[in-house]
Each structure stands twice: as structure tokens, then as C-alpha cells.
Tab-separated table of C-alpha atoms in Angstrom:
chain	number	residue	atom	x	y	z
A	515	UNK	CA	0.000	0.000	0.000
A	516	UNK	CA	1.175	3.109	-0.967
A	517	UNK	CA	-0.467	5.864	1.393
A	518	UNK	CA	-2.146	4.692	4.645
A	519	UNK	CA	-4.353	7.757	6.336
A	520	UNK	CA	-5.662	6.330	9.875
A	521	UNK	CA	-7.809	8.408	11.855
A	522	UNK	CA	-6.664	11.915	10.696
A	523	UNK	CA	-8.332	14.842	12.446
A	524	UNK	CA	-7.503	18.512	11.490
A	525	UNK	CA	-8.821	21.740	12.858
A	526	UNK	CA	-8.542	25.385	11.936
A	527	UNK	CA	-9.544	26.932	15.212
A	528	UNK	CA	-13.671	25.477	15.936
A	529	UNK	CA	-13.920	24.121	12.050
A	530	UNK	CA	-13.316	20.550	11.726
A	531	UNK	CA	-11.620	20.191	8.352
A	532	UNK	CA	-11.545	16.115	8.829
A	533	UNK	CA	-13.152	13.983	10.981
A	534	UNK	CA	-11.315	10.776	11.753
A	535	UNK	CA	-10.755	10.303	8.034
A	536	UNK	CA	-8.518	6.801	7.127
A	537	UNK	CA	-7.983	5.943	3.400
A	538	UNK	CA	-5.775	3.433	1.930
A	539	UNK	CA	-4.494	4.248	-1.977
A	540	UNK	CA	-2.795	1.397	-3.224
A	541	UNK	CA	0.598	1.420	-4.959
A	542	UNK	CA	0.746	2.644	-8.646
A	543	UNK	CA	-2.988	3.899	-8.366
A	544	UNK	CA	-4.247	7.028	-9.954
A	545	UNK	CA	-6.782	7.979	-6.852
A	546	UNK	CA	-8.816	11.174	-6.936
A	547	UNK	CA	-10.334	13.002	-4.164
A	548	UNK	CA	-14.094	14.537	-5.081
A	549	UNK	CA	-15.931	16.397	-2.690
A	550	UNK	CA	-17.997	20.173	-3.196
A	551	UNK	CA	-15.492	23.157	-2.058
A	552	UNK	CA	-14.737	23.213	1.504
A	553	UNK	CA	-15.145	19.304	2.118
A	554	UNK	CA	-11.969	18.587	3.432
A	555	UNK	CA	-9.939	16.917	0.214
A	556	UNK	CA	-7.314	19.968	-0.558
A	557	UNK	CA	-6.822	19.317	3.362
A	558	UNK	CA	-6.582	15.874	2.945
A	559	UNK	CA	-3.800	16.309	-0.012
A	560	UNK	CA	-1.822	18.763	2.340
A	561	UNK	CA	-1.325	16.259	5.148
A	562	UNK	CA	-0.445	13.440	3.351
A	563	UNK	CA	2.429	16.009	1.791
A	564	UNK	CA	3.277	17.432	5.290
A	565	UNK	CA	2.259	20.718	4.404
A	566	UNK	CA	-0.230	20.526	7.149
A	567	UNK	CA	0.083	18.396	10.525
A	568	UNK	CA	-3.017	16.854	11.583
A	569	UNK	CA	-4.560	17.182	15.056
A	570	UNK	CA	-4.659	13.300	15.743
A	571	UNK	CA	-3.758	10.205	13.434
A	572	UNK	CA	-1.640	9.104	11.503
A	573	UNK	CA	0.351	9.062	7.928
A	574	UNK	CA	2.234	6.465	6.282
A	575	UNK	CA	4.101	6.566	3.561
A	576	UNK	CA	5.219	2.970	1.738
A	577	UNK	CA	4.781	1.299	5.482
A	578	UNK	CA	6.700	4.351	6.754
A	579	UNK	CA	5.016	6.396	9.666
A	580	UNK	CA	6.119	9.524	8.121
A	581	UNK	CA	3.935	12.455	10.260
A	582	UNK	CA	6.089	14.206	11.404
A	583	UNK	CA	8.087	14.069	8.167
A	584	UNK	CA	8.755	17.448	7.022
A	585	UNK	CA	7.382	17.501	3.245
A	586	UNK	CA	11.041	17.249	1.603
A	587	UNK	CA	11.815	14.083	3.044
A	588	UNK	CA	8.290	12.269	2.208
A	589	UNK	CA	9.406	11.538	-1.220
A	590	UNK	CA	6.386	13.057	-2.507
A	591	UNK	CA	5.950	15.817	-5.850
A	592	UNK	CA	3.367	18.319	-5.789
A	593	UNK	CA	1.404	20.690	-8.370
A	594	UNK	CA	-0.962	22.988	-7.824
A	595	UNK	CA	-3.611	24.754	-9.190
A	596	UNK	CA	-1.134	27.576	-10.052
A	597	UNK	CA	1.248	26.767	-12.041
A	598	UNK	CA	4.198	28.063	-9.278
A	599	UNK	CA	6.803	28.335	-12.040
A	600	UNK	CA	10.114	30.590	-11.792
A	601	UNK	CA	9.325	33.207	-14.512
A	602	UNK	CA	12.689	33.934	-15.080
A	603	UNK	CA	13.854	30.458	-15.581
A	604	UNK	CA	13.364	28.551	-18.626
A	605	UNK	CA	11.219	25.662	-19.473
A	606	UNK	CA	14.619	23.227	-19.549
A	607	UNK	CA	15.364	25.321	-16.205
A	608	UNK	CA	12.275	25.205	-14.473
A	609	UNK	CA	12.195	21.243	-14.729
A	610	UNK	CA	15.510	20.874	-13.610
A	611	UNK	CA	15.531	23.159	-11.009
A	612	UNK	CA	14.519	19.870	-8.442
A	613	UNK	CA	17.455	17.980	-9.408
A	614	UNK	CA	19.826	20.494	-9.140
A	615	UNK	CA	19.105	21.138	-6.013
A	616	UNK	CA	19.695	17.670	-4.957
A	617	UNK	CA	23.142	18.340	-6.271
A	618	UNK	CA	22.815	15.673	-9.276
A	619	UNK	CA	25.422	15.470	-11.804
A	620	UNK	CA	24.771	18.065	-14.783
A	621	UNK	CA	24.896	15.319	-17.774
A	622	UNK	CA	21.948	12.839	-15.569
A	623	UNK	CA	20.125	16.347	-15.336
A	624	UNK	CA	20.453	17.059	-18.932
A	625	UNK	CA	19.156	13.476	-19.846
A	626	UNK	CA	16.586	13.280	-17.676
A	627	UNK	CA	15.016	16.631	-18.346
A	628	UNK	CA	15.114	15.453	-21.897
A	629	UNK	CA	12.919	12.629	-21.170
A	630	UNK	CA	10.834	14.118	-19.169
A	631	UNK	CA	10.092	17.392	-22.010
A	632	UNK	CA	9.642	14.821	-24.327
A	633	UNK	CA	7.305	12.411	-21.922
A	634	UNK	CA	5.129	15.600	-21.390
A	635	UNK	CA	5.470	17.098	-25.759
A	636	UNK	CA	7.168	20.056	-24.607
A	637	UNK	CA	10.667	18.928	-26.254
A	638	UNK	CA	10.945	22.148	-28.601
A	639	UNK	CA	10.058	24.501	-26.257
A	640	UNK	CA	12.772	24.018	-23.882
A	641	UNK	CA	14.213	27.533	-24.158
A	642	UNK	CA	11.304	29.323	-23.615
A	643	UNK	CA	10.284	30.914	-20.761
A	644	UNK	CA	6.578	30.523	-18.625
A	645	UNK	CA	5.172	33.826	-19.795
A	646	UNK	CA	5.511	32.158	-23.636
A	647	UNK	CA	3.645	29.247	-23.222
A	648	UNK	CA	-0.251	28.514	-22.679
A	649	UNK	CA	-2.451	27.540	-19.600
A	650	UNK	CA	-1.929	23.590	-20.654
A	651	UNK	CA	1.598	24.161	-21.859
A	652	UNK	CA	2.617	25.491	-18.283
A	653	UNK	CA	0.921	22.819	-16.552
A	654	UNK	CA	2.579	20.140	-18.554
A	655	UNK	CA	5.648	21.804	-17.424
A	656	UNK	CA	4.727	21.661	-14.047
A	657	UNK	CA	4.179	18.152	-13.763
A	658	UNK	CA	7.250	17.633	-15.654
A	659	UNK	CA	9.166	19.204	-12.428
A	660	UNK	CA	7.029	17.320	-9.987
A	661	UNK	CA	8.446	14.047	-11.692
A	662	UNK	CA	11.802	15.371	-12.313
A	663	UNK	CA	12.896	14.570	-8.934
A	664	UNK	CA	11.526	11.105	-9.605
A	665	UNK	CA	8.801	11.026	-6.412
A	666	UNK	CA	7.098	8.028	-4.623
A	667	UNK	CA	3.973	9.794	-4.889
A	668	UNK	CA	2.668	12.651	-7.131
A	669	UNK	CA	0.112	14.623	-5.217
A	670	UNK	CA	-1.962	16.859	-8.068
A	671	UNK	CA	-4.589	19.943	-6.200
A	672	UNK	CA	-6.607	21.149	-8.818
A	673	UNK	CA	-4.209	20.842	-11.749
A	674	UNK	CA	-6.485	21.880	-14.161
A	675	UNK	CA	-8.950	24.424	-11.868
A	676	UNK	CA	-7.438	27.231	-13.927
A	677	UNK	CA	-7.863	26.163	-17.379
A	678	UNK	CA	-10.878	25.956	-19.721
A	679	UNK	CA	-13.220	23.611	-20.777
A	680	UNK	CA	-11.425	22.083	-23.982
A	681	UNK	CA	-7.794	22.589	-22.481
A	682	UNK	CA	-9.211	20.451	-19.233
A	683	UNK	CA	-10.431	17.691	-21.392
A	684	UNK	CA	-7.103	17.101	-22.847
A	685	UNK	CA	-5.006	17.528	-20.137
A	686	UNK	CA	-6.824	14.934	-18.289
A	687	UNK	CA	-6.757	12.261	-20.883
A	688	UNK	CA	-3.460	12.921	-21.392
A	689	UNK	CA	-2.791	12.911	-17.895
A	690	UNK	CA	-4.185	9.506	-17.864
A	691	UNK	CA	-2.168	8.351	-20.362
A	692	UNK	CA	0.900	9.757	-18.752
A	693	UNK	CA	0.186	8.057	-15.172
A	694	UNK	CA	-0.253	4.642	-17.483
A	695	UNK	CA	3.500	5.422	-18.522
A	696	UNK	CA	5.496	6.101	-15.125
A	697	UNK	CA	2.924	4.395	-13.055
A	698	UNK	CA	3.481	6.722	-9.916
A	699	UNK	CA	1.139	6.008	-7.545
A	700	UNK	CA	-0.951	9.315	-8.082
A	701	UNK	CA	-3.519	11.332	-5.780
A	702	UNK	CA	-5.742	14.035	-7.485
A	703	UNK	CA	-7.648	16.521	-5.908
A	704	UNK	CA	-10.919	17.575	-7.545
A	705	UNK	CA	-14.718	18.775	-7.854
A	706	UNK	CA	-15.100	17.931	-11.091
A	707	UNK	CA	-17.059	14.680	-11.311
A	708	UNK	CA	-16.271	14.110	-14.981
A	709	UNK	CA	-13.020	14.267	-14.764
A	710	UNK	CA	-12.939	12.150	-11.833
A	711	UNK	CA	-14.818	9.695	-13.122
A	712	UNK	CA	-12.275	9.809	-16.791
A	713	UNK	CA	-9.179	9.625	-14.874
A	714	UNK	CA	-9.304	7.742	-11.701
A	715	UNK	CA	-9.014	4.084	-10.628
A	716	UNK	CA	-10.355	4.825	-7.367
A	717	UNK	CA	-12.604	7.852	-6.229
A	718	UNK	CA	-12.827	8.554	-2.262
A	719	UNK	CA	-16.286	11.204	-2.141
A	720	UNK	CA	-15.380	13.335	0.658
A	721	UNK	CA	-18.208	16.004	2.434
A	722	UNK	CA	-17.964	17.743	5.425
A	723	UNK	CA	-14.489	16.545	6.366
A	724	UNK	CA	-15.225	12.790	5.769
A	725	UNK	CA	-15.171	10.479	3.349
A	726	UNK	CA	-18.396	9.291	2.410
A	727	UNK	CA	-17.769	6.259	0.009
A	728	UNK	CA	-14.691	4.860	-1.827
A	729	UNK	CA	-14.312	2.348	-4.397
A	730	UNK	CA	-13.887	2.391	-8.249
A	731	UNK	CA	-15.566	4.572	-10.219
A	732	UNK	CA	-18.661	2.657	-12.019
A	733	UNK	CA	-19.105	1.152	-8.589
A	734	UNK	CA	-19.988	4.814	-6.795
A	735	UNK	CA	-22.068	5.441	-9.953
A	736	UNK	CA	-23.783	2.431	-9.832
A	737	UNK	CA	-23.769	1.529	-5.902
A	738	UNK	CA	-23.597	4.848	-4.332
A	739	UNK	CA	-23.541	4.202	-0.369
A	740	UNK	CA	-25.224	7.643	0.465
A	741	UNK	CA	-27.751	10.347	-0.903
A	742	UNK	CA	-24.687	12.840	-1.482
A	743	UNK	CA	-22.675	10.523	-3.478
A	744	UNK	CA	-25.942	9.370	-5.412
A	745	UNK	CA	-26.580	12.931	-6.467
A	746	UNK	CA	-23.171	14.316	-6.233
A	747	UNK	CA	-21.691	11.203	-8.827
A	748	UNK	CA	-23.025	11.477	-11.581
A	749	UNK	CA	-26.428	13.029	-13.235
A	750	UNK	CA	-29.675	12.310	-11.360
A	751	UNK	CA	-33.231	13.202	-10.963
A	752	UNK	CA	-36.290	12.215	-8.014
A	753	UNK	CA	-38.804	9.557	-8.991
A	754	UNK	CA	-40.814	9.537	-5.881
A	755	UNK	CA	-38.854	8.341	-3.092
A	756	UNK	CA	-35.801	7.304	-4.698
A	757	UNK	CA	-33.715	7.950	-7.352
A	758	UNK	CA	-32.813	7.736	-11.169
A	759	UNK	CA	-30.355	8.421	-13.624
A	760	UNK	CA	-31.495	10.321	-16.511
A	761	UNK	CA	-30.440	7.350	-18.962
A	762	UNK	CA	-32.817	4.642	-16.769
A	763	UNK	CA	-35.827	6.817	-17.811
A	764	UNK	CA	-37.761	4.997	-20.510
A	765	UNK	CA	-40.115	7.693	-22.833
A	766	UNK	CA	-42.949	6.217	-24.888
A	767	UNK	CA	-45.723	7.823	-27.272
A	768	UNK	CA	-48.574	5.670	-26.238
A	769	UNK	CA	-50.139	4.910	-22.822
A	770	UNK	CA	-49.074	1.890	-21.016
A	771	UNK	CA	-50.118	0.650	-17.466
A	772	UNK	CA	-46.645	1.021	-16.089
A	773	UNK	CA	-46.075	4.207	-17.490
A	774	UNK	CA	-46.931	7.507	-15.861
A	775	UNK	CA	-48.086	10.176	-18.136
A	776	UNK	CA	-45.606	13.029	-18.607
A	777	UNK	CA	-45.008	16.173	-20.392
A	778	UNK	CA	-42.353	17.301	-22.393
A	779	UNK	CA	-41.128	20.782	-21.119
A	780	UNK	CA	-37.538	20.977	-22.910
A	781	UNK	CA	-35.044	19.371	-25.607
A	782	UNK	CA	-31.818	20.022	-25.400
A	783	UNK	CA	-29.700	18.592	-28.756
A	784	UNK	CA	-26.233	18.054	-27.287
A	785	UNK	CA	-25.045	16.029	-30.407
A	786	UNK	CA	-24.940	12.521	-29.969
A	787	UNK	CA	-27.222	12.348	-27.327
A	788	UNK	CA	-30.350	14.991	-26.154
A	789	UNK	CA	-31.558	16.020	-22.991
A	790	UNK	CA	-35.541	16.237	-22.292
A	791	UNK	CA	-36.759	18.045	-19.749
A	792	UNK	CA	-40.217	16.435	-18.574
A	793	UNK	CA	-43.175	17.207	-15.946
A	794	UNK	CA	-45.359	14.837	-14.485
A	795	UNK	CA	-49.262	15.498	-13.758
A	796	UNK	CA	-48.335	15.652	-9.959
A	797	UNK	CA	-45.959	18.716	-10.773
A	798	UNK	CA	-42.913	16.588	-10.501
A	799	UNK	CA	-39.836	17.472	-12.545
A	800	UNK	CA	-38.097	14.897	-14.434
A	801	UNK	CA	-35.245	14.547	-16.807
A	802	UNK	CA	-34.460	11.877	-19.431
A	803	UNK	CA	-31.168	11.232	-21.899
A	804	UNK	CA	-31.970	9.516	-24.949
A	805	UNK	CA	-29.627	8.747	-27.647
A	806	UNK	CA	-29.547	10.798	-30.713
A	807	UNK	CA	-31.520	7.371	-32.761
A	808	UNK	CA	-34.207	7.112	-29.643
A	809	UNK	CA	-35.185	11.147	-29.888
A	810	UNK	CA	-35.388	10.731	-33.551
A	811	UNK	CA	-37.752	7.586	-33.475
A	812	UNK	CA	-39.952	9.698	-30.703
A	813	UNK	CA	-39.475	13.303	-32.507
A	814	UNK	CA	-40.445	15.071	-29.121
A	815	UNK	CA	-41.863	18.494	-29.329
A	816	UNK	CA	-42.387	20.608	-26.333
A	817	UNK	CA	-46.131	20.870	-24.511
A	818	UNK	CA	-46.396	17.227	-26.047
A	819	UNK	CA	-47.811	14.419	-24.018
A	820	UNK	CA	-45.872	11.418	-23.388
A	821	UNK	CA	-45.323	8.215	-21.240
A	822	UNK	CA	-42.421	7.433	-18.825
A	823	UNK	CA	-41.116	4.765	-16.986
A	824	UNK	CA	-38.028	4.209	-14.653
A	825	UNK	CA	-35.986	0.583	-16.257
A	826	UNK	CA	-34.067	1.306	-12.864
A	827	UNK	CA	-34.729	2.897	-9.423
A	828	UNK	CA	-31.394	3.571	-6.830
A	829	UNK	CA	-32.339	3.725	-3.022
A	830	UNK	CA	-30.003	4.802	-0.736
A	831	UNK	CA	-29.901	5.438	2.733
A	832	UNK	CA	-30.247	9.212	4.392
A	833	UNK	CA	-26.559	10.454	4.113
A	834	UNK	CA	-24.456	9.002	6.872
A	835	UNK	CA	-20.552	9.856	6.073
A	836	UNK	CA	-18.946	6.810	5.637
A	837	UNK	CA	-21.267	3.865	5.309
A	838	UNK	CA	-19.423	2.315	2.784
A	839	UNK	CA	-15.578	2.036	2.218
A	840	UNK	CA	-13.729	-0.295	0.061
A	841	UNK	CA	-10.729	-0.835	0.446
């Protein structure tokens, strides 16, 4: 096992940042921490890297109790949301700036740095500096210095908060495809569900300083523990007392006995699939996702009447913070 959290408690002054939070991340894992702003997962991040001490509990790093490491002897890399780059340092310079520091010899650090601009496609822009490169460029960069130093972990806080849409998408495919490369065992901090549920091999939901569910990703989306990781994970809508995904809502043209009448408020194109927005006679809101072939079959026009039915209904249990773990 790569990182072992047991029983971590942190404070700042009466707010309770975590709450007897233990997570194990297994070696050569890409794991991602989701949770709303303010639930505790940047926190998280920062103790396992030593930047913060925790209150009570413990940290271990490969087996090694390492809290009350200081964060330069964890073995650990870090990026952040900002890019943290020395402006008046070159791309080349910037990446080996880690290595020099450890005092390594100047041809290793020339070779390595190569491999690493190339690993990351920056290899002809070595000799330019930050301010010439884009939002994704600069974060490539940045991860090429985390690695440079060749760390047991790589701990990632928002890596791509800054960046837009399109630029996000990329980086964290190719981020993916990077961590299937060097296999570092890998920790990324996020609120982004999409790309959590992209990149990750594991997801630990975490809300109001615990962690509410862990496991792989298809098995939160399909298995959710609680009623935040049900409707945090993941599109959903209310069907009566439970749950549904917006893809387990069948629509139908004529009236059936298991169908409950419906109108159509809204369609929403969004290329290969479209969104309807849908009321039923008791005022309920609903909404359905229908392939691009089902919505042409149908041909749904707002104010029309229609017929839906749930294939599949989730139940969960009132949120309790940590019903179900896996390990």
C-alpha cells in the first residue's frame, strides 16, 4: 500500500476540516479526491504532503510512519492549481531546477530533463520561458518538475482548476495516459465529477471533512452508499422516493399501465445524445437522456404528451458519512 491515512483529524480553530478520516491508496494507483469546495480533500492532499500536521492520526508513507516528516523528506511531488513556475527560468530550467538542487550530476540532469520534455510534448520549447507558453503548456511543465525529482507519490490539487473547458479535457486524458507510462502512484484533488470519473481508478467522495464512500468509479455510480454521493456522482433526478439516472428513464408515445403520463417541457440537442426536460401530472420534474436514434424515433416536441417509466430505481440510505468504504 502506498499511502495509509488512519484516523486523521484537522482543525482550523472550531472548524473541523476532517473527521477521523482513514484511506488506503494502493501502490501505482491514480486515486482522486471529489468532494464540493470546503469538504476537506485539498486538506486531505496537504497532510499526506506534510504541508499541514493533523490534530490526531496518523500518515504512512510505503509502510513508513512519516507524520512528522517534514514535506522534503516524504518523497512526494506536488502541483498545484497555479502553475508556481520561476518566470525567469526557462522551461529546460524550471524542470531541472529539483534535481539540481539535490546536487545531481549536470549530464543525468540534462538526460533526464530530456525525457521528461519529451514524456510531457514540450521537447521544442525548452528555451522558452513561462510567460511564452499557454495555460496547458505550463501545466505540462509543471508536472514535468514534480516528476523530475523522480517522487514516490505525485500529489496533483486542482491541476487543471485554472484552465478551460477544452484545455481540461485534454489535459486529463493525457494525464491519464501519462500516469499509465510512469505508473506513480498518483492522488488528485478535484470537484469535477467528470473528470474524476475519466481519470481515476479509485474515487474517495469526501463532504464535510469525511469520506463518504470509496471504491472504483462505475461502482460509486452504480452503488452509491449515500444520498450525497448518489446525487453528487453522476447526473440524477427524483422519482418519488428514490432515485434515477437520466439514462434509466424509458419515454414512450402511447399509454401503457406502467407508465406515468408526462409532459415534455424541454429538448436540449447536445449532439450525440439529447436532454428532455419532462413534468409529471403531480408537478414533478423529471429529466431523461436519450440517444440521438431514440429522440429521432420519438421526434419530441415541447407541450407534447408522453409516457415514462423508470428501467431502474437507486435507493439509498439518508446520508451518513462513511457507510461504505472499500478498500
Amino acid at each position: 500500500m502506498a499511502i495509509g491515512v488512519h484516523n486523521v483529524t484537522k482543525r482550523f480553530g472550531d472548524f473541523v476540516a476532517l473527521n477521523d478520516v482513514s484511506l488506503a491508496i494502493p501502490t501505482g494507483s491514480l486515486t482522486v479526491l471529489l468532494g464540493p469546495s470546503g469538504s476537506g480533500k485539498s486538506t486531505l492532499l496537504r497532510v499526506i504532503a506534510g504541508l499541514e500536521q493533523p490534530d490526531s492520526g496518523e500518515v504512512a508513507i510505503f509502510g513508513l510512519d512519516s507524520t512528522a516528516l517534514p514535506p522534503q523528506k516524504r518523497g512526494v511531488g506536488f502541483v498545484f492549481q497555479h502553475y508556481a513556475s520561476f518566470k525567469r527560468m526557462t522551461v529546460r530550467d524550471n524542470v531541472a531546477f529539483g534535481m539540481k538542487i539535490q546536487k545531481r550530476p549536470k549530464q543525468e540532469i540534462r538526460a533526464r530533463v530530456d525525457e521528461l520534455l519529451e514524456l510531457v510534448q514540450l521537447q521544442g520549447l525548452a528555451g522558452r520561458y513561462p510567460s511564452q507558453l499557454s495555460g496547458g503548456q505550463r501545466q505540462r511543465m509543471a508536472l514535468a518538475r514534480a516528476l523530475a525529482v523522480e517522487p514516490k507519490v505525485l500529489l496533483l490539487d486542482e491541476p487543471f482548476g485554472a484552465l478551460d473547458a477544452r484545455v481540461r479535457k485534454e489535459l486529463r486524458a493525457w494525464l491519464r495516459r501519462l500516469h499509465d507510462e510512469v505508473h506513480v502512484t498518483t492522488v488528485l484533488v478535484t470537484h469535477d465529477q467528470e473528470e474524476a470519473m475519466e481519470v481515476a481508478d479509485r474515487i474517495a467522495v469526501v463532504n464535510h471533512g469525511r469520506i463518504e464512500q470509496y471504491g472504483k468509479p462505475r461502482d460509486l455510480y452504480e452503488h452509491p452508499a449515500t444520498e450525497f454521493v448518489m446525487t453528487f456522482v453522476g447526473p440524477v433526478t427524483r422519482f418519488g422516493e428514490a432515485y434515477i439516472r437520466p439514462h434509466d428513464l424509458e419515454v414512450e408515445l402511447e399509454p401503457n399501465a406502467r407508465y406515468e403520463e408526462a409532459t415534455v417541457e424541454k429538448v436540449v440537442h447536445l449532439g450525440f445524445e439529447v436532454r428532455v426536460e419532462l413534468a409529471l401530472a403531480e408537478g414533478e420534474h423529471l429529466e431523461a437522456q436519450l440517444t440521438k436514434r431514440e429522440a429521432e424515433r420519438l421526434e419530441l416536441l415541447e407541450g407534447q404528451r408522453v409516457f415514462v417509466r423508470p428501467s431502474r430505481l437507486t435507493e439509498v440510505e439518508e446520508d451518513a458519512p462513511g457507510a461504505r468504504v472499500a478498500s
